[in-house]
Amino acid sequence: MRVPTVNVSCLDITMQTVSDTDATEVNRILREAATSGPLKGLLAYTELPHASCDFNHDPHSAIVDASQTRVSGPRLVNILAWFDNEWGFANRMLDVAGHYLHTAAPRTDTQLSVSEEQ
């Protein structure tokens, strides 16, 4: 979907669920995912009216626009999620760097030693 900003774009996601659902249930699940669990800080959720420019420099990978959630029939779900392609990606790269910084064991095999002959 084209939006009138350089960095911000949106995903128009359509999927079919295994069981019957409605927009309220879909939004409840997405809101919970954004506020707790492994997606907290990566996924955001909003029910407020926004324009594409409102998501410029948002650090989340995606922001679910709950006002646009639709369910056609009992199982065809449509979700709209905004994202800042550059800023969100840069924040995920910082997350990866931070992860490696805190989990990588120090390497001792690359330490240089000065020989006595020099």
Coordinates of N, CA and C in Angstrom, one line a residue:
M1 N 0.8 -1.2 0.0 CA 0.0 0.0 0.0 C 0.9 1.2 0.0
R2 N 0.6 2.2 -0.8 CA 1.4 3.4 -0.9 C 0.9 4.4 0.1
V3 N 1.8 5.0 0.8 CA 1.5 6.1 1.8 C 2.4 7.3 1.5
P4 N 1.9 8.5 1.8 CA 2.7 9.7 1.4 C 3.9 10.1 2.3
T5 N 4.7 9.1 2.7 CA 5.9 9.4 3.5 C 7.0 8.6 2.9
V6 N 8.2 9.0 3.2 CA 9.4 8.3 2.6 C 9.7 7.0 3.4
N7 N 9.7 7.1 4.7 CA 10.1 5.9 5.5 C 9.0 5.0 6.0
V8 N 7.8 5.6 6.2 CA 6.7 4.8 6.8 C 5.9 4.1 5.7
S9 N 5.5 2.8 6.0 CA 4.7 2.1 5.1 C 3.7 1.2 6.0
C10 N 2.9 0.5 5.3 CA 2.0 -0.4 6.1 C 1.8 -1.7 5.4
L11 N 1.5 -2.7 6.2 CA 1.2 -4.0 5.8 C -0.3 -4.2 5.8
D12 N -0.9 -4.7 4.7 CA -2.3 -5.1 4.7 C -2.3 -6.6 4.7
I13 N -2.5 -7.2 5.8 CA -2.4 -8.6 6.0 C -3.8 -9.3 6.0
T14 N -4.0 -10.2 5.1 CA -5.2 -11.0 5.1 C -4.9 -12.5 5.3
M15 N -5.6 -13.1 6.3 CA -5.4 -14.5 6.6 C -6.7 -15.2 6.9
Q16 N -6.6 -16.5 6.9 CA -7.8 -17.3 7.2 C -7.5 -18.0 8.5
T17 N -8.4 -17.9 9.5 CA -8.2 -18.5 10.8 C -8.7 -20.0 10.8
V18 N -8.2 -20.7 11.8 CA -8.7 -22.1 11.9 C -10.1 -22.2 12.5
S19 N -10.4 -21.3 13.4 CA -11.8 -21.3 14.0 C -12.4 -19.9 13.8
D20 N -13.7 -19.9 14.0 CA -14.5 -18.7 13.8 C -14.0 -17.6 14.8
T21 N -14.0 -16.3 14.3 CA -13.6 -15.2 15.2 C -14.3 -14.0 14.8
D22 N -14.0 -12.9 15.5 CA -14.5 -11.6 15.1 C -13.4 -10.5 15.4
A23 N -13.6 -9.3 15.0 CA -12.6 -8.3 15.1 C -12.2 -8.0 16.6
T24 N -13.2 -8.1 17.5 CA -12.9 -7.8 18.9 C -11.9 -8.9 19.4
E25 N -12.1 -10.1 19.1 CA -11.2 -11.2 19.5 C -9.8 -11.1 18.9
V26 N -9.8 -10.8 17.6 CA -8.5 -10.6 16.9 C -7.7 -9.4 17.6
N27 N -8.4 -8.3 17.8 CA -7.7 -7.2 18.5 C -7.3 -7.5 19.9
R28 N -8.0 -8.2 20.6 CA -7.7 -8.6 22.0 C -6.4 -9.4 22.0
I29 N -6.3 -10.4 21.1 CA -5.0 -11.2 20.9 C -3.8 -10.3 20.5
L30 N -4.0 -9.4 19.6 CA -2.9 -8.6 19.2 C -2.5 -7.6 20.3
R31 N -3.5 -7.0 21.0 CA -3.2 -6.1 22.1 C -2.4 -6.9 23.2
E32 N -2.8 -8.1 23.5 CA -2.0 -8.9 24.5 C -0.6 -9.2 24.0
A33 N -0.5 -9.5 22.7 CA 0.8 -9.8 22.2 C 1.8 -8.6 22.2
A34 N 1.2 -7.4 22.1 CA 2.0 -6.2 22.1 C 2.4 -5.7 23.5
T35 N 1.6 -6.2 24.5 CA 1.9 -5.7 25.8 C 2.5 -6.7 26.7
S36 N 2.6 -7.9 26.3 CA 3.3 -8.9 27.2 C 3.9 -10.0 26.3
G37 N 4.7 -10.8 26.8 CA 5.3 -11.9 26.1 C 6.5 -11.5 25.2
P38 N 6.9 -12.4 24.3 CA 8.1 -12.2 23.5 C 8.0 -11.0 22.5
L39 N 6.8 -10.6 22.2 CA 6.6 -9.5 21.2 C 6.6 -8.1 21.8
K40 N 6.6 -8.0 23.2 CA 6.5 -6.8 23.8 C 7.8 -6.0 23.5
G41 N 7.6 -4.7 23.0 CA 8.7 -3.9 22.6 C 8.9 -4.0 21.1
L42 N 8.5 -5.0 20.5 CA 8.6 -5.2 19.0 C 7.3 -4.9 18.3
L43 N 6.2 -5.3 18.9 CA 4.9 -5.0 18.3 C 4.2 -4.0 19.2
A44 N 3.6 -3.0 18.5 CA 2.8 -2.0 19.3 C 1.3 -2.2 18.8
Y45 N 0.4 -1.6 19.5 CA -1.0 -1.7 19.2 C -1.7 -0.3 19.5
T46 N -2.5 0.2 18.6 CA -3.2 1.4 18.8 C -4.6 1.3 18.4
E47 N -5.5 2.0 19.1 CA -6.9 2.1 18.7 C -7.2 3.6 18.3
L48 N -6.2 4.5 18.4 CA -6.4 5.9 18.1 C -6.3 6.1 16.6
P49 N -7.0 7.1 16.1 CA -6.8 7.5 14.7 C -5.5 8.1 14.4
H50 N -4.8 7.6 13.4 CA -3.5 8.0 13.0 C -3.4 8.2 11.5
A51 N -2.3 8.9 11.1 CA -1.9 9.0 9.7 C -0.5 8.5 9.6
S52 N -0.1 8.2 8.4 CA 1.2 7.5 8.2 C 2.3 8.3 8.8
C53 N 2.3 9.6 8.8 CA 3.4 10.4 9.3 C 3.5 10.3 10.9
D54 N 2.5 9.8 11.5 CA 2.5 9.6 13.0 C 3.5 8.5 13.4
F55 N 3.8 7.6 12.5 CA 4.7 6.5 12.8 C 6.1 6.7 12.4
N56 N 6.5 7.9 11.9 CA 7.9 8.1 11.6 C 8.7 8.1 12.8
H57 N 9.8 7.4 12.8 CA 10.8 7.2 13.9 C 10.1 6.4 15.0
D58 N 9.2 5.5 14.8 CA 8.6 4.6 15.8 C 9.6 3.4 15.8
P59 N 10.1 3.0 17.0 CA 11.0 2.0 17.1 C 10.5 0.6 17.0
H60 N 9.2 0.4 17.0 CA 8.6 -0.9 16.9 C 8.7 -1.5 15.4
S61 N 8.7 -2.8 15.3 CA 8.8 -3.5 14.0 C 7.4 -3.3 13.3
A62 N 6.3 -3.3 14.1 CA 5.0 -3.1 13.5 C 4.1 -2.5 14.6
I63 N 3.2 -1.7 14.1 CA 2.1 -1.1 15.0 C 0.8 -1.4 14.4
V64 N 0.1 -2.3 15.1 CA -1.3 -2.7 14.7 C -2.2 -1.6 14.8
D65 N -2.9 -1.3 13.7 CA -4.0 -0.2 13.7 C -5.3 -0.9 13.9
A66 N -5.7 -1.1 15.2 CA -6.9 -1.8 15.6 C -8.2 -1.3 14.9
S67 N -8.2 0.0 14.6 CA -9.4 0.6 14.0 C -9.7 0.0 12.6
Q68 N -8.6 -0.6 12.0 CA -8.8 -1.2 10.6 C -8.9 -2.7 10.6
T69 N -9.0 -3.3 11.7 CA -9.2 -4.8 11.8 C -10.6 -5.1 11.3
R70 N -10.6 -6.1 10.3 CA -11.9 -6.5 9.8 C -12.0 -8.0 9.7
V71 N -13.1 -8.6 9.9 CA -13.4 -10.0 9.7 C -14.5 -10.2 8.7
S72 N -14.3 -10.9 7.6 CA -15.3 -11.1 6.6 C -15.7 -12.6 6.8
G73 N -17.0 -12.8 7.0 CA -17.4 -14.1 7.2 C -16.9 -14.5 8.6
P74 N -16.9 -15.8 8.9 CA -16.4 -16.2 10.2 C -14.9 -16.3 10.4
R75 N -14.1 -16.4 9.3 CA -12.7 -16.7 9.4 C -11.7 -15.9 8.6
L76 N -12.2 -15.0 7.7 CA -11.2 -14.2 6.9 C -10.9 -12.9 7.6
V77 N -9.7 -12.8 8.0 CA -9.3 -11.6 8.9 C -8.4 -10.7 8.1
N78 N -8.6 -9.4 8.2 CA -7.7 -8.4 7.6 C -7.2 -7.5 8.7
I79 N -5.9 -7.3 8.7 CA -5.2 -6.5 9.7 C -4.3 -5.5 9.0
L80 N -4.3 -4.3 9.5 CA -3.4 -3.2 9.0 C -2.3 -2.9 10.1
A81 N -1.1 -3.0 9.7 CA 0.0 -2.7 10.6 C 1.0 -1.7 9.9
W82 N 1.3 -0.6 10.7 CA 2.2 0.4 10.2 C 3.7 0.1 10.6
F83 N 4.6 0.6 9.9 CA 6.0 0.5 10.3 C 6.9 1.5 9.7
D84 N 7.9 1.9 10.4 CA 9.0 2.8 9.8 C 10.1 1.9 9.4
N85 N 10.2 1.7 8.1 CA 11.2 0.7 7.5 C 12.6 0.9 8.0
E86 N 13.1 2.2 8.0 CA 14.5 2.4 8.4 C 14.7 2.4 9.9
W87 N 13.8 3.1 10.6 CA 14.0 3.3 12.0 C 13.7 1.9 12.8
G88 N 12.7 1.3 12.4 CA 12.4 0.0 13.0 C 13.5 -1.0 12.8
F89 N 14.0 -1.1 11.5 CA 15.1 -2.0 11.2 C 16.3 -1.7 12.0
A90 N 16.7 -0.4 12.1 CA 17.8 0.0 12.8 C 17.7 -0.4 14.3
N91 N 16.5 -0.3 14.9 CA 16.3 -0.7 16.2 C 16.5 -2.2 16.4
R92 N 16.0 -3.0 15.4 CA 16.2 -4.4 15.6 C 17.7 -4.8 15.5
M93 N 18.5 -4.1 14.6 CA 19.9 -4.3 14.6 C 20.6 -4.0 15.9
L94 N 20.1 -2.9 16.6 CA 20.7 -2.6 17.9 C 20.3 -3.7 18.9
D95 N 19.1 -4.3 18.8 CA 18.7 -5.4 19.6 C 19.6 -6.6 19.4
V96 N 19.9 -6.9 18.1 CA 20.8 -8.1 17.8 C 22.2 -7.8 18.4
A97 N 22.7 -6.6 18.2 CA 24.1 -6.3 18.7 C 24.1 -6.4 20.2
G98 N 23.1 -5.9 20.9 CA 23.0 -6.0 22.3 C 22.9 -7.4 22.8
H99 N 22.2 -8.3 22.0 CA 22.1 -9.7 22.4 C 23.5 -10.3 22.3
Y100 N 24.2 -10.1 21.2 CA 25.5 -10.7 21.0 C 26.5 -10.2 22.1
L101 N 26.4 -8.9 22.4 CA 27.3 -8.3 23.4 C 27.1 -9.0 24.8
H102 N 25.9 -9.3 25.1 CA 25.6 -9.9 26.4 C 25.7 -11.4 26.5
T103 N 25.7 -12.1 25.3 CA 25.7 -13.6 25.4 C 26.9 -14.2 24.9
A104 N 27.7 -13.5 24.1 CA 29.0 -14.0 23.6 C 30.0 -14.2 24.7
A105 N 30.6 -15.4 24.7 CA 31.7 -15.6 25.7 C 33.0 -15.0 25.2
P106 N 33.7 -14.4 26.1 CA 35.0 -13.8 25.6 C 35.9 -14.9 25.0
R107 N 36.6 -14.5 24.0 CA 37.5 -15.4 23.3 C 38.9 -15.2 23.8
T108 N 39.5 -16.3 24.2 CA 40.9 -16.2 24.7 C 41.9 -16.7 23.7
D109 N 41.4 -17.4 22.7 CA 42.4 -18.0 21.7 C 42.9 -16.9 20.7
T110 N 42.4 -15.7 20.7 CA 42.9 -14.7 19.8 C 43.8 -13.7 20.4
Q111 N 44.1 -13.9 21.7 CA 44.9 -13.0 22.4 C 46.4 -13.1 21.9
L112 N 47.0 -12.0 21.7 CA 48.4 -12.0 21.2 C 49.3 -12.1 22.4
S113 N 50.4 -12.8 22.2 CA 51.5 -12.8 23.2 C 52.8 -12.3 22.6
V114 N 53.6 -11.7 23.4 CA 54.9 -11.2 22.9 C 55.9 -12.2 23.3
S115 N 56.6 -12.7 22.3 CA 57.7 -13.7 22.6 C 58.9 -13.1 23.2
E116 N 59.7 -13.9 23.9 CA 60.8 -13.4 24.6 C 62.0 -13.0 23.6
E117 N 61.9 -13.5 22.4 CA 63.0 -13.3 21.5 C 62.9 -11.9 20.8
Q118 N 61.8 -11.2 20.9 CA 61.7 -9.9 20.3 C 62.3 -8.9 21.1

